[in-house]
Coordinates of C-alpha atoms in Angstrom, one line a residue:
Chain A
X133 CA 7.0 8.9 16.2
X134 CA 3.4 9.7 16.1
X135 CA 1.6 7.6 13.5
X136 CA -0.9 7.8 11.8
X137 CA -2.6 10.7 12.9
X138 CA -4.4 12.8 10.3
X139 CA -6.3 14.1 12.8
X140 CA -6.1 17.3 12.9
X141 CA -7.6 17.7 9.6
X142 CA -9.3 21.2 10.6
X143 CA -6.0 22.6 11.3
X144 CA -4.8 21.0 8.4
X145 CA -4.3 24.1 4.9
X146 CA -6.2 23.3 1.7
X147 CA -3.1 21.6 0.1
X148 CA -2.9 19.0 3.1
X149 CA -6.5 18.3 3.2
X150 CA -6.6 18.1 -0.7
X151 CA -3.6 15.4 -0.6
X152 CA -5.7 13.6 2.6
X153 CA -8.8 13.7 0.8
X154 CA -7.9 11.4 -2.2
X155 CA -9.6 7.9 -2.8
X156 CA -9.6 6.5 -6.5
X157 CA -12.7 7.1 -8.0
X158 CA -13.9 4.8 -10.6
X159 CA -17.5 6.3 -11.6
X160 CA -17.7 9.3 -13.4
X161 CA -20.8 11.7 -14.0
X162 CA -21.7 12.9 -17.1
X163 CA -20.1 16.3 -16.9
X164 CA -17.7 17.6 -19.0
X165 CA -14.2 18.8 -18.1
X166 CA -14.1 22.1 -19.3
X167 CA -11.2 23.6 -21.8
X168 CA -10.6 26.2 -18.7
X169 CA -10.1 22.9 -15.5
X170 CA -8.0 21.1 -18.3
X171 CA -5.8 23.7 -18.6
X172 CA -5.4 24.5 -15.3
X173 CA -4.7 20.8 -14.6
X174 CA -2.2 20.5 -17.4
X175 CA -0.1 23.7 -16.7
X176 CA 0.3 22.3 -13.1
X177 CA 1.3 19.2 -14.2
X178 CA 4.2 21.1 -16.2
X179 CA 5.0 23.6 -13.4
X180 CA 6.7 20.6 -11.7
X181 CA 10.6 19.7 -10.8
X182 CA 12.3 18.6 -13.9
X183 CA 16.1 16.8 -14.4
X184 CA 18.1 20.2 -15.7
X185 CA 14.7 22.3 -16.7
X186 CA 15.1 19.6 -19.9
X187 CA 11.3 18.8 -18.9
X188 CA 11.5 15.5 -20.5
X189 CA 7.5 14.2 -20.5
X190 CA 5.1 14.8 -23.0
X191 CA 1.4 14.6 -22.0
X192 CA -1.4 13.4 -24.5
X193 CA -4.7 14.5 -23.7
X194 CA -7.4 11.4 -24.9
X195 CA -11.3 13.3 -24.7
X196 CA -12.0 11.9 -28.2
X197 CA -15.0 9.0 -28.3
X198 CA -13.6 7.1 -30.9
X199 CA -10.0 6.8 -29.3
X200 CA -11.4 6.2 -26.0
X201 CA -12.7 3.3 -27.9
X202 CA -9.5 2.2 -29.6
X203 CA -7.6 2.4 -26.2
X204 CA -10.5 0.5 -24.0
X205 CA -9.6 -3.4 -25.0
X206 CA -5.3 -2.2 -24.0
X207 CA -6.8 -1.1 -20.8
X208 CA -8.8 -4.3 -19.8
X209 CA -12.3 -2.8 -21.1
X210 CA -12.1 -1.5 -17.8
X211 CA -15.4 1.1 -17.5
X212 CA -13.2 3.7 -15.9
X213 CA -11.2 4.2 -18.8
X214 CA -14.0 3.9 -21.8
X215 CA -16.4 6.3 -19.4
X216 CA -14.3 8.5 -17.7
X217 CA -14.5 12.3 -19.8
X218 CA -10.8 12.4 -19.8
X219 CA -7.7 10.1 -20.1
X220 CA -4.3 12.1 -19.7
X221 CA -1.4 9.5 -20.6
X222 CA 2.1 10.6 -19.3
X223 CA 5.2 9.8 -21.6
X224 CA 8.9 9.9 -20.6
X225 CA 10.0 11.8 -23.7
X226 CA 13.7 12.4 -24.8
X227 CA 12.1 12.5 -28.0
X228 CA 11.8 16.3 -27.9
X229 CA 14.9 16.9 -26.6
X230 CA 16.9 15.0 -28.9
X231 CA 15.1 16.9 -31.7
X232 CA 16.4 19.9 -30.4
X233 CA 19.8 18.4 -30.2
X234 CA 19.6 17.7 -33.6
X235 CA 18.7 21.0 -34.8
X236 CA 21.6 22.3 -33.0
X237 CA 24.3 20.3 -33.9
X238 CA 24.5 18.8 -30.7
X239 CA 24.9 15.2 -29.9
X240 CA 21.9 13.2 -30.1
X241 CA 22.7 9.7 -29.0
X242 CA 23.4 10.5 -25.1
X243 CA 20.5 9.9 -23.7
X244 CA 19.6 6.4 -25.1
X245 CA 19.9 4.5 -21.9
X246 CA 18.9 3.6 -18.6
X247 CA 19.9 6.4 -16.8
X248 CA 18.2 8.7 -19.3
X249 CA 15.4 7.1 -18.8
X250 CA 14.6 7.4 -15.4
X251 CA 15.4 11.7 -15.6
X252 CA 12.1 10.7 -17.9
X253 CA 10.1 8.7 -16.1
X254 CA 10.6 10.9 -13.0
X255 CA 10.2 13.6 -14.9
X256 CA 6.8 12.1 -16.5
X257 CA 5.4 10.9 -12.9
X258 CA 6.3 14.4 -11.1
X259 CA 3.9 15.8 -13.6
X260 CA 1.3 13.4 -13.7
X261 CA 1.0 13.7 -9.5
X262 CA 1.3 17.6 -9.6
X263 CA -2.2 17.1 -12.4
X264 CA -3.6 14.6 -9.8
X265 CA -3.6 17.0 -7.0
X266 CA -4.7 19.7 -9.3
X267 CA -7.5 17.7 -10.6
X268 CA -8.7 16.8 -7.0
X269 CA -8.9 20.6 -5.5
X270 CA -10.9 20.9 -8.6
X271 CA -13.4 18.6 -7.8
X272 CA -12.5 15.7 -9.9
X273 CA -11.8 12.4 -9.2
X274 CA -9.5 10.1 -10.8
X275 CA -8.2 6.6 -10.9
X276 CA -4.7 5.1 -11.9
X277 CA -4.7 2.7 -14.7
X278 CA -1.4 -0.2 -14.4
X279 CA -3.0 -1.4 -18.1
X280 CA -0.2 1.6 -19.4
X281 CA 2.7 -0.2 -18.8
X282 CA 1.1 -3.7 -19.4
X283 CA -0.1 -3.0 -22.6
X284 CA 2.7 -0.5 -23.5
X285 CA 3.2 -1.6 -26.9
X286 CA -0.1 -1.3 -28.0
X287 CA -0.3 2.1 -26.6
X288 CA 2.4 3.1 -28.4
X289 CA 1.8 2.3 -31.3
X290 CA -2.3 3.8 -31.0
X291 CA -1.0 7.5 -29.6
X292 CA 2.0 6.9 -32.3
X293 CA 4.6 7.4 -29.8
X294 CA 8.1 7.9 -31.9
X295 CA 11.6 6.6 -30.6
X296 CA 12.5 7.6 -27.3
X297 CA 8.6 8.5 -26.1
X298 CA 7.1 5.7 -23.6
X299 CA 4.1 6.2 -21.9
X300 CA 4.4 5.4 -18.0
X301 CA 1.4 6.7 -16.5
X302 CA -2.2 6.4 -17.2
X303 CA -4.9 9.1 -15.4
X304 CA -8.6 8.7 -16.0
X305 CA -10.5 11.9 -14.9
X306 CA -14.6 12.7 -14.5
X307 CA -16.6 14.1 -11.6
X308 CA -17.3 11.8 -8.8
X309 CA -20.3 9.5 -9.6
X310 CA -19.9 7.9 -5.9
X311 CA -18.0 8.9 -2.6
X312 CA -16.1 5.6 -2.0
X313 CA -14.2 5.2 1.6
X314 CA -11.0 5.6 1.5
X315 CA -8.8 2.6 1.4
X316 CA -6.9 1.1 4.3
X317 CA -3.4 1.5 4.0
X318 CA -0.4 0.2 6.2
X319 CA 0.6 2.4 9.3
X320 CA 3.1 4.9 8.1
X321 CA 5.3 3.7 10.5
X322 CA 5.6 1.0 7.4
X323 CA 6.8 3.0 5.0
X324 CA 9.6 5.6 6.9
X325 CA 13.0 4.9 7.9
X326 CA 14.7 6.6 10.1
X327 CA 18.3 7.6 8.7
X328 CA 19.0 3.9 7.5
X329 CA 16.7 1.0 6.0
X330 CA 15.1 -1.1 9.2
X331 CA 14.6 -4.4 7.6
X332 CA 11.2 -6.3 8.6
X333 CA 11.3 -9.1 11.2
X334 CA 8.2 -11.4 11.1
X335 CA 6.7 -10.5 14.2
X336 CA 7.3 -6.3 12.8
X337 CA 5.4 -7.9 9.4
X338 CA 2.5 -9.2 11.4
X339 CA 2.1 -5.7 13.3
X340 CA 2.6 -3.7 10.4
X341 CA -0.5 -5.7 8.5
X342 CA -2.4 -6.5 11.0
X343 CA -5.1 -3.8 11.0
X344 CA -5.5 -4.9 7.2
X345 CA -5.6 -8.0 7.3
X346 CA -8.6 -8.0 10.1
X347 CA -10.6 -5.4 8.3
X348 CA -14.2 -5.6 6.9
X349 CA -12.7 -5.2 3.3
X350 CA -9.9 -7.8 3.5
X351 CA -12.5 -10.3 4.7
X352 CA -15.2 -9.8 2.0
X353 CA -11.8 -9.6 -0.7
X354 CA -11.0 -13.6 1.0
X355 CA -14.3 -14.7 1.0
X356 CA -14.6 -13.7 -2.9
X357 CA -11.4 -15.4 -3.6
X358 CA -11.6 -18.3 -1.3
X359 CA -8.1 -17.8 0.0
X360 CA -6.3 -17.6 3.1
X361 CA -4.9 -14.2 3.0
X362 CA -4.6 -11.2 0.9
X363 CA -0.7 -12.0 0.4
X364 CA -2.0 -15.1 -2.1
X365 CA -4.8 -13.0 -3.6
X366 CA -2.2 -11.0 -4.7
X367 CA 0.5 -13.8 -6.1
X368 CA -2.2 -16.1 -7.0
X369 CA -5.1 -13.9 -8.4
X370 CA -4.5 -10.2 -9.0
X371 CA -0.3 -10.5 -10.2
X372 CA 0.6 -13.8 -10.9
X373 CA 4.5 -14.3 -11.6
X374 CA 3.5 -15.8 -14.9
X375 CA 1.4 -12.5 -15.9
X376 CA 3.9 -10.6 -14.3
X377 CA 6.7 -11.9 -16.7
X378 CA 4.8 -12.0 -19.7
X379 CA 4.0 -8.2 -19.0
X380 CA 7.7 -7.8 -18.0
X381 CA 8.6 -9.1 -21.2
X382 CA 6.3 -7.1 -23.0
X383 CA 8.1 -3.8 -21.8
X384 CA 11.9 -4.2 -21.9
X385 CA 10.8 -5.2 -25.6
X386 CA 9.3 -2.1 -25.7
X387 CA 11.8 -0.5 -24.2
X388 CA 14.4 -1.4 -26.1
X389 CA 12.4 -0.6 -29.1
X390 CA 12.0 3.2 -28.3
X391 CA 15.5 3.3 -27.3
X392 CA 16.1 3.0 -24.0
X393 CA 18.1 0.0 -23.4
X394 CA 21.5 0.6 -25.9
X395 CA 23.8 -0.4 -22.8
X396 CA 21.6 -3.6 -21.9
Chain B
X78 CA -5.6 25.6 -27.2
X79 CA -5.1 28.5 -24.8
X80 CA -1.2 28.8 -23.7
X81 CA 1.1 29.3 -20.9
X82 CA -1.9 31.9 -19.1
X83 CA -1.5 31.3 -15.0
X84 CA -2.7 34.9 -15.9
X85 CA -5.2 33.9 -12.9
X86 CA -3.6 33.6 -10.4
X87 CA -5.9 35.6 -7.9
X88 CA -9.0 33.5 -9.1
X89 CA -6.5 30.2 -8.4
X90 CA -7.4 28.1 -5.0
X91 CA -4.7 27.7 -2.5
X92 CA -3.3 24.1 -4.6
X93 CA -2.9 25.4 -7.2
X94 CA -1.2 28.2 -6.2
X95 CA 0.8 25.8 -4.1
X96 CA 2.0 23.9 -7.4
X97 CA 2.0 27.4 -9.4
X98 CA 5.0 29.0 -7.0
X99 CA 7.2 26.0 -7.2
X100 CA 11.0 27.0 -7.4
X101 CA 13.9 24.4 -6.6
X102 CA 15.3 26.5 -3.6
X103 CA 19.3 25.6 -3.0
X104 CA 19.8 27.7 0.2
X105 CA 18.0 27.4 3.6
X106 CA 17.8 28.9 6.8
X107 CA 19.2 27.7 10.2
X108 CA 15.8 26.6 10.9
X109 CA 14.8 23.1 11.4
X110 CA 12.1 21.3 10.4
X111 CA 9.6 20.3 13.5
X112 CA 8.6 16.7 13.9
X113 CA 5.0 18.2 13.6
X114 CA 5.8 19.8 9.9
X115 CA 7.8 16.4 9.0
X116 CA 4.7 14.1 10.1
X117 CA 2.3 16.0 7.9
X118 CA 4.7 15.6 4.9
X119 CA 5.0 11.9 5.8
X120 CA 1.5 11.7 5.6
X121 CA 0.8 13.5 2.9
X122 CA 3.3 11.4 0.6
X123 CA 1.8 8.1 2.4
X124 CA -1.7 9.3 0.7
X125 CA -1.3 8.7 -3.1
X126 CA -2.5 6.4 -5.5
X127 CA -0.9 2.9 -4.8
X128 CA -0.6 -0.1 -7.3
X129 CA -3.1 -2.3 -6.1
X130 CA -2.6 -0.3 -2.9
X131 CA 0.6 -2.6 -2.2
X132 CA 2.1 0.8 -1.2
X133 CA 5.2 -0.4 -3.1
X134 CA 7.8 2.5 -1.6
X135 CA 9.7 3.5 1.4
X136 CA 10.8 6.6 2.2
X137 CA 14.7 7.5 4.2
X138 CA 14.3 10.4 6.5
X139 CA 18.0 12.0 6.9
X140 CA 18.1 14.3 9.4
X141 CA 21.5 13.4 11.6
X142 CA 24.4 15.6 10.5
X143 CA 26.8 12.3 10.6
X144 CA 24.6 10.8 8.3
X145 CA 24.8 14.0 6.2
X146 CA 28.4 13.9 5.8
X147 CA 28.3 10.4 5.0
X148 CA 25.7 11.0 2.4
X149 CA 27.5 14.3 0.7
X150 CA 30.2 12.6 -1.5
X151 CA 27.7 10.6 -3.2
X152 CA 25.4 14.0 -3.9
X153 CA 29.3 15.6 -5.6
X154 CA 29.2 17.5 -2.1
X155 CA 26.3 19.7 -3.2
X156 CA 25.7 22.4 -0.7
X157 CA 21.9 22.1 -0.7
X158 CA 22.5 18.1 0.3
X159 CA 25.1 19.3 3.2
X160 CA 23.6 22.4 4.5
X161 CA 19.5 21.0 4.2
X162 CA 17.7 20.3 8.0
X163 CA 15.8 17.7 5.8
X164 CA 16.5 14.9 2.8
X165 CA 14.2 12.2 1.8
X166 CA 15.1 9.4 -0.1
X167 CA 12.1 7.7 -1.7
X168 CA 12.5 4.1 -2.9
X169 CA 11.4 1.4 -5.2
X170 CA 10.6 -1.0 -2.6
X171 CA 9.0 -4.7 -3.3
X172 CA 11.3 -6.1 -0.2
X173 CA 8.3 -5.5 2.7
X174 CA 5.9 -7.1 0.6
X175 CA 7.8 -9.8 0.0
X176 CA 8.5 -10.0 3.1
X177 CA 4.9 -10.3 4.0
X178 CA 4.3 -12.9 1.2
X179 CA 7.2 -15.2 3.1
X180 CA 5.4 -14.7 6.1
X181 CA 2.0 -15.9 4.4
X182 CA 2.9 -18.7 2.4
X183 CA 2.6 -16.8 -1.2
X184 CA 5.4 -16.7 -3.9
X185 CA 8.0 -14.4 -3.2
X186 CA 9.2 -14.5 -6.7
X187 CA 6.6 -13.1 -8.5
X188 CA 7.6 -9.6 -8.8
X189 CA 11.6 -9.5 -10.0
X190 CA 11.5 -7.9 -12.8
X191 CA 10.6 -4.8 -15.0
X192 CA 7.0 -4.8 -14.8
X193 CA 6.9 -5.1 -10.7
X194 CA 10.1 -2.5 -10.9
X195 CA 7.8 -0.1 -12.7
X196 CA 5.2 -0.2 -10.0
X197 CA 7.6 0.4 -7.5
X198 CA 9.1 3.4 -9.3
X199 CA 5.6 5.3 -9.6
X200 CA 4.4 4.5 -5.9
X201 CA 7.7 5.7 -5.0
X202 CA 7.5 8.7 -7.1
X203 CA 3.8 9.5 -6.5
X204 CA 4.3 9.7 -3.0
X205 CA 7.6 11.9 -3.6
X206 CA 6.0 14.4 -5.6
X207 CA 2.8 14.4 -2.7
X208 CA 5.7 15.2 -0.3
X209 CA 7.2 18.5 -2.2
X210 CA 3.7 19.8 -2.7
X211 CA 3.1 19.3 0.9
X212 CA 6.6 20.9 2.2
X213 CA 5.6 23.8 -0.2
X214 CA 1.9 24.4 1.2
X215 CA 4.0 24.3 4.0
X216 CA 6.3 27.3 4.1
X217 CA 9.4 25.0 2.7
X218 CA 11.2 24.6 0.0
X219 CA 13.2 22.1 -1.8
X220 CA 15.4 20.5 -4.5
X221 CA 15.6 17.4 -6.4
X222 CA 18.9 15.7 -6.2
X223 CA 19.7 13.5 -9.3
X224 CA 22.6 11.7 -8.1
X225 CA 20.6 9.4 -6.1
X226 CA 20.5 7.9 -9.4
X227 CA 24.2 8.3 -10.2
X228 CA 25.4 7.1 -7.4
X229 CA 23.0 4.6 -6.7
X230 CA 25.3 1.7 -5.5
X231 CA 26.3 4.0 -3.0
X232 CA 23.4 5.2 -1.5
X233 CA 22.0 1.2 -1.5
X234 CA 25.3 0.8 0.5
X235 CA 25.2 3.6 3.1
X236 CA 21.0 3.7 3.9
X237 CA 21.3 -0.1 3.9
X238 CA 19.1 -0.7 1.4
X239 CA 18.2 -4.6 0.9
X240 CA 17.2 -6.4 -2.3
X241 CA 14.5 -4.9 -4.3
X242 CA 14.7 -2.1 -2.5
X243 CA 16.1 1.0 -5.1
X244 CA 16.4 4.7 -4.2
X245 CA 15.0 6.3 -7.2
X246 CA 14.2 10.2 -5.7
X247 CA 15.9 12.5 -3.7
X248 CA 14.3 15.5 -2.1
X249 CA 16.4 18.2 0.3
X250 CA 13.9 20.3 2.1
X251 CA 14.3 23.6 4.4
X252 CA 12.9 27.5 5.0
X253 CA 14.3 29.0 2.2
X254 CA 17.3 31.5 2.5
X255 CA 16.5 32.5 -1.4
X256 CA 13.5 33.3 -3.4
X257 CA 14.8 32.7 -7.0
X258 CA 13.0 34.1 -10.1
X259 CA 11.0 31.1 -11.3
X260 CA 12.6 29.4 -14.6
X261 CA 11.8 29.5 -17.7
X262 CA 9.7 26.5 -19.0
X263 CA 8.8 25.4 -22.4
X264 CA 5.5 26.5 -23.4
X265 CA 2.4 24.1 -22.2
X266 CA 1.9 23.5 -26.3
X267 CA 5.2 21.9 -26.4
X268 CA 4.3 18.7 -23.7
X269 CA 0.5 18.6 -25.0
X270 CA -0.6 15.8 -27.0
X271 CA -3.9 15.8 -28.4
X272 CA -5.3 12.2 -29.4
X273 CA -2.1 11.5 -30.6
X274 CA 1.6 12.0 -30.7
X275 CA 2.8 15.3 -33.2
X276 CA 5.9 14.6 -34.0
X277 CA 8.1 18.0 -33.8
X278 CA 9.6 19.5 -37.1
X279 CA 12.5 21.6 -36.9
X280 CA 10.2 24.6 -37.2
X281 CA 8.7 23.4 -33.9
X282 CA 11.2 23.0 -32.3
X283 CA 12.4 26.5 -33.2
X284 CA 9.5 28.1 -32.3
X285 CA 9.1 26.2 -29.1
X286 CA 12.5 26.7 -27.7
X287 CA 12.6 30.1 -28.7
X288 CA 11.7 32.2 -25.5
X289 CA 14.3 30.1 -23.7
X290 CA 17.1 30.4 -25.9
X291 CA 16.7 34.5 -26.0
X292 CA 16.5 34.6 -22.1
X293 CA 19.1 36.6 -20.0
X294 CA 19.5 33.4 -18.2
X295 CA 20.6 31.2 -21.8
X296 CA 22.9 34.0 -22.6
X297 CA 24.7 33.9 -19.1
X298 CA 24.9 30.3 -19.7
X299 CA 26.2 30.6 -23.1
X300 CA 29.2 32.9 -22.3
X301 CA 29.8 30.6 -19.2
X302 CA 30.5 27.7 -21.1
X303 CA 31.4 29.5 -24.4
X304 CA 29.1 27.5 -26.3
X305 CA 26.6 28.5 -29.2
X306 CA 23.9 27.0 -27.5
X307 CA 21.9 25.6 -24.9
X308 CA 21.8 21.8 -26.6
X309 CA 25.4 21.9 -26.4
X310 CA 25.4 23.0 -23.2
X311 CA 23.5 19.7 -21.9
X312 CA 25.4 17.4 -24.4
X313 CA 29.0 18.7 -23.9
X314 CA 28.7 19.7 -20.3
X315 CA 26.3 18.9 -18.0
X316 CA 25.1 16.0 -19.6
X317 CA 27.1 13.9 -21.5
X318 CA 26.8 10.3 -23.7
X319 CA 29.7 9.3 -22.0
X320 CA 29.0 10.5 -17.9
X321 CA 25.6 9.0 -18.8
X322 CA 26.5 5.6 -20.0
X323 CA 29.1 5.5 -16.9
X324 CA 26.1 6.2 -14.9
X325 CA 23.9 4.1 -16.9
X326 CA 26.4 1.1 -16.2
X327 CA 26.0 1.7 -12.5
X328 CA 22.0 1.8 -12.3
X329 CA 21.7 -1.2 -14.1
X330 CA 24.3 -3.1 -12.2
X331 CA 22.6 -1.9 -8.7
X332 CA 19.0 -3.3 -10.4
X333 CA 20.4 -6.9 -11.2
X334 CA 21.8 -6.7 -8.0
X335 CA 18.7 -5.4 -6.1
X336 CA 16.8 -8.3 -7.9
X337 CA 15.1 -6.2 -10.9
X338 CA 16.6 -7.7 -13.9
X339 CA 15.7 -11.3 -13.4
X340 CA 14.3 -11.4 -16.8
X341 CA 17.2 -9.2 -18.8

């Protein structure tokens, strides 16, 4: 297989070159996302796949000051979520659908489990890709914030998220303040299997992460943590099993909550 | 807020018109897909947003006939899963990066359970919806399968998945041998959110469903199934509490057994 090339990038149609173009972008400008590029961005975000046409997300759209406020400490204080223009938060919702169930005297307690669930969150992170690829041919940036399902509780309870809403993706969105490089990933021959799983010897592990772990930005990321590799800046630094399980615990609660767990 | 316009579709660029035209197409031409055509949607779904760029997913290319057969049970022997040059199966993978913690002397326990799971559902699902709007700016088309989740014990079984490794998207993709009439979505005001969460009233959900349920489409569907409405449809048909909790049952057994639930 041919890996890794991306170099035909003249040849490549706007789409493509949209999709290879993306970097997260954590500095926004001062400008404005108009009612006109919001719009656009949202009715691509609900023009995508969806379990049985039920379209089971909802989308809420944060521009306001004062929430963006409310919402900052949930996500970290992190600056791209208090100065980004726009925060679109994407829910897996059976909420709506239930509603409608129950105004037409159809059942409304099939869909409170974990199969349910994921026609949701699929549903909820088709949509939330199809506005990130929007956004981008737009000329906005945006960054993914993991605080959403960290903090899911507290979300929740600030957007007022009713039974059977949870939100599973976060999007901040602004014009690019900066034109970061783009980040290096792992060959694609890492990620594709061809017609069954090929599981990872060491020696394919070491091949597979070896441009990584020898680049510029994997040494300066060491040197800042003082660690021998960017496997324990990971477990020991960034997502510590302790944090991990506190968070993990923080979710099936919430979970289970909204509705989602009856059969667990 | 201005509704449901794609009234602009001239002034659109080339991505969005891309995401605008999406259809699920069920029927496909004899023609294959080139290993040029699939390397570009590889790429292009290798591209997204990552958590902590951990690039948490794999992706299953199924392109041998055998396989096909092997696979078609499990998709309820679905013509678009037999007769497609091209499925992907996108999973939930923490296995190569714990792999690559093992080889590199960091915990290899930190990420079993819901939180990690999470991340690993929206790489997966990121870079599946960057796929379809790649295969689409490319000429294809293509249709979600949800039995991956269904019959997900299977599908670990015949791709070989190991633990924490999940299927959690399905994608069959081909020329299309059909151009279906697009169908009919809620209107945008019915998945926006502004600030906050508003809750739906019965008058909503009237008013909101209403296009759909007076389509040509709803009414075929009504006298199929000799029901009074589309709810019932979902709720006595397609979809029901008890299918769903059977199917519920065999998710959540796969994710205890792939190493998800360590915390539930």
């Amino acid at each position: 297989m041919i890996l890794n090339s991306f170099k035909h990038y003249k040849q490549m149609n706007d789409t493509l070159k949209t999709i290879h173009n993306h970097v997260s972008i954590r500095q926004f400008t001062d400008q404005k996302i108009s009612e006109e590029v919001l719009q656009q961005i949202l009715e691509a975000a609900c023009n995508g796949s969806t379990m049985g046409n039920m379209q089971l997300f909802s989308i809420v759209v944060t521009e306001d000051e004062a929430m963006k406020q409310k919402l900052a400490p949930f996500h970290f204080n992190q600056p791209m979520a208090t100065k980004a223009p726009l925060i679109l938060t994407f829910c897996a919702d059976f909420n709506r659908f239930n509603r409608y169930c129950a105004c037409r005297q159809a059942d409304t307690e099939a869909y409170s489990n974990m199969q349910s669930y994921h026609w949701a969150v699929i549903d909820a992170l088709i949509a939330a890709q199809n506005a990130c690829v929007a956004a981008e041919s737009l000329g906005l940036g945006l960054c993914w914030l993991g605080t959403i399902t960290y903090n899911v509780d507290k979300f929740i309870e600030t957007l007022r998220l009713p039974k059977h809403v949870i939100p599973v993706a976060c999007i901040t969105m602004g014009y690019p303040a900066c034109q970061p490089e783009k980040t290096l990933k792992l060959p694609l021959e890492a990620m594709v299997h061809r017609e069954t799983y090929h599981d990872y010897s060491p020696v394919d592990i070491n091949r597979l992460y070896a441009e990584k772990e020898t680049s510029e930005e994997t040494r300066q990321i060491l040197a800042e943590n003082q660690l021998d590799n960017l496997a324990q800046v990971f477990t020991q630094r960034r997502y510590t099993k302790k944090d991990n399980e506190t968070f993990a615990k923080v979710l099936t609660d919430a979970l289970r909550r909204q509705g989602f767990l009856s059969d667990l």
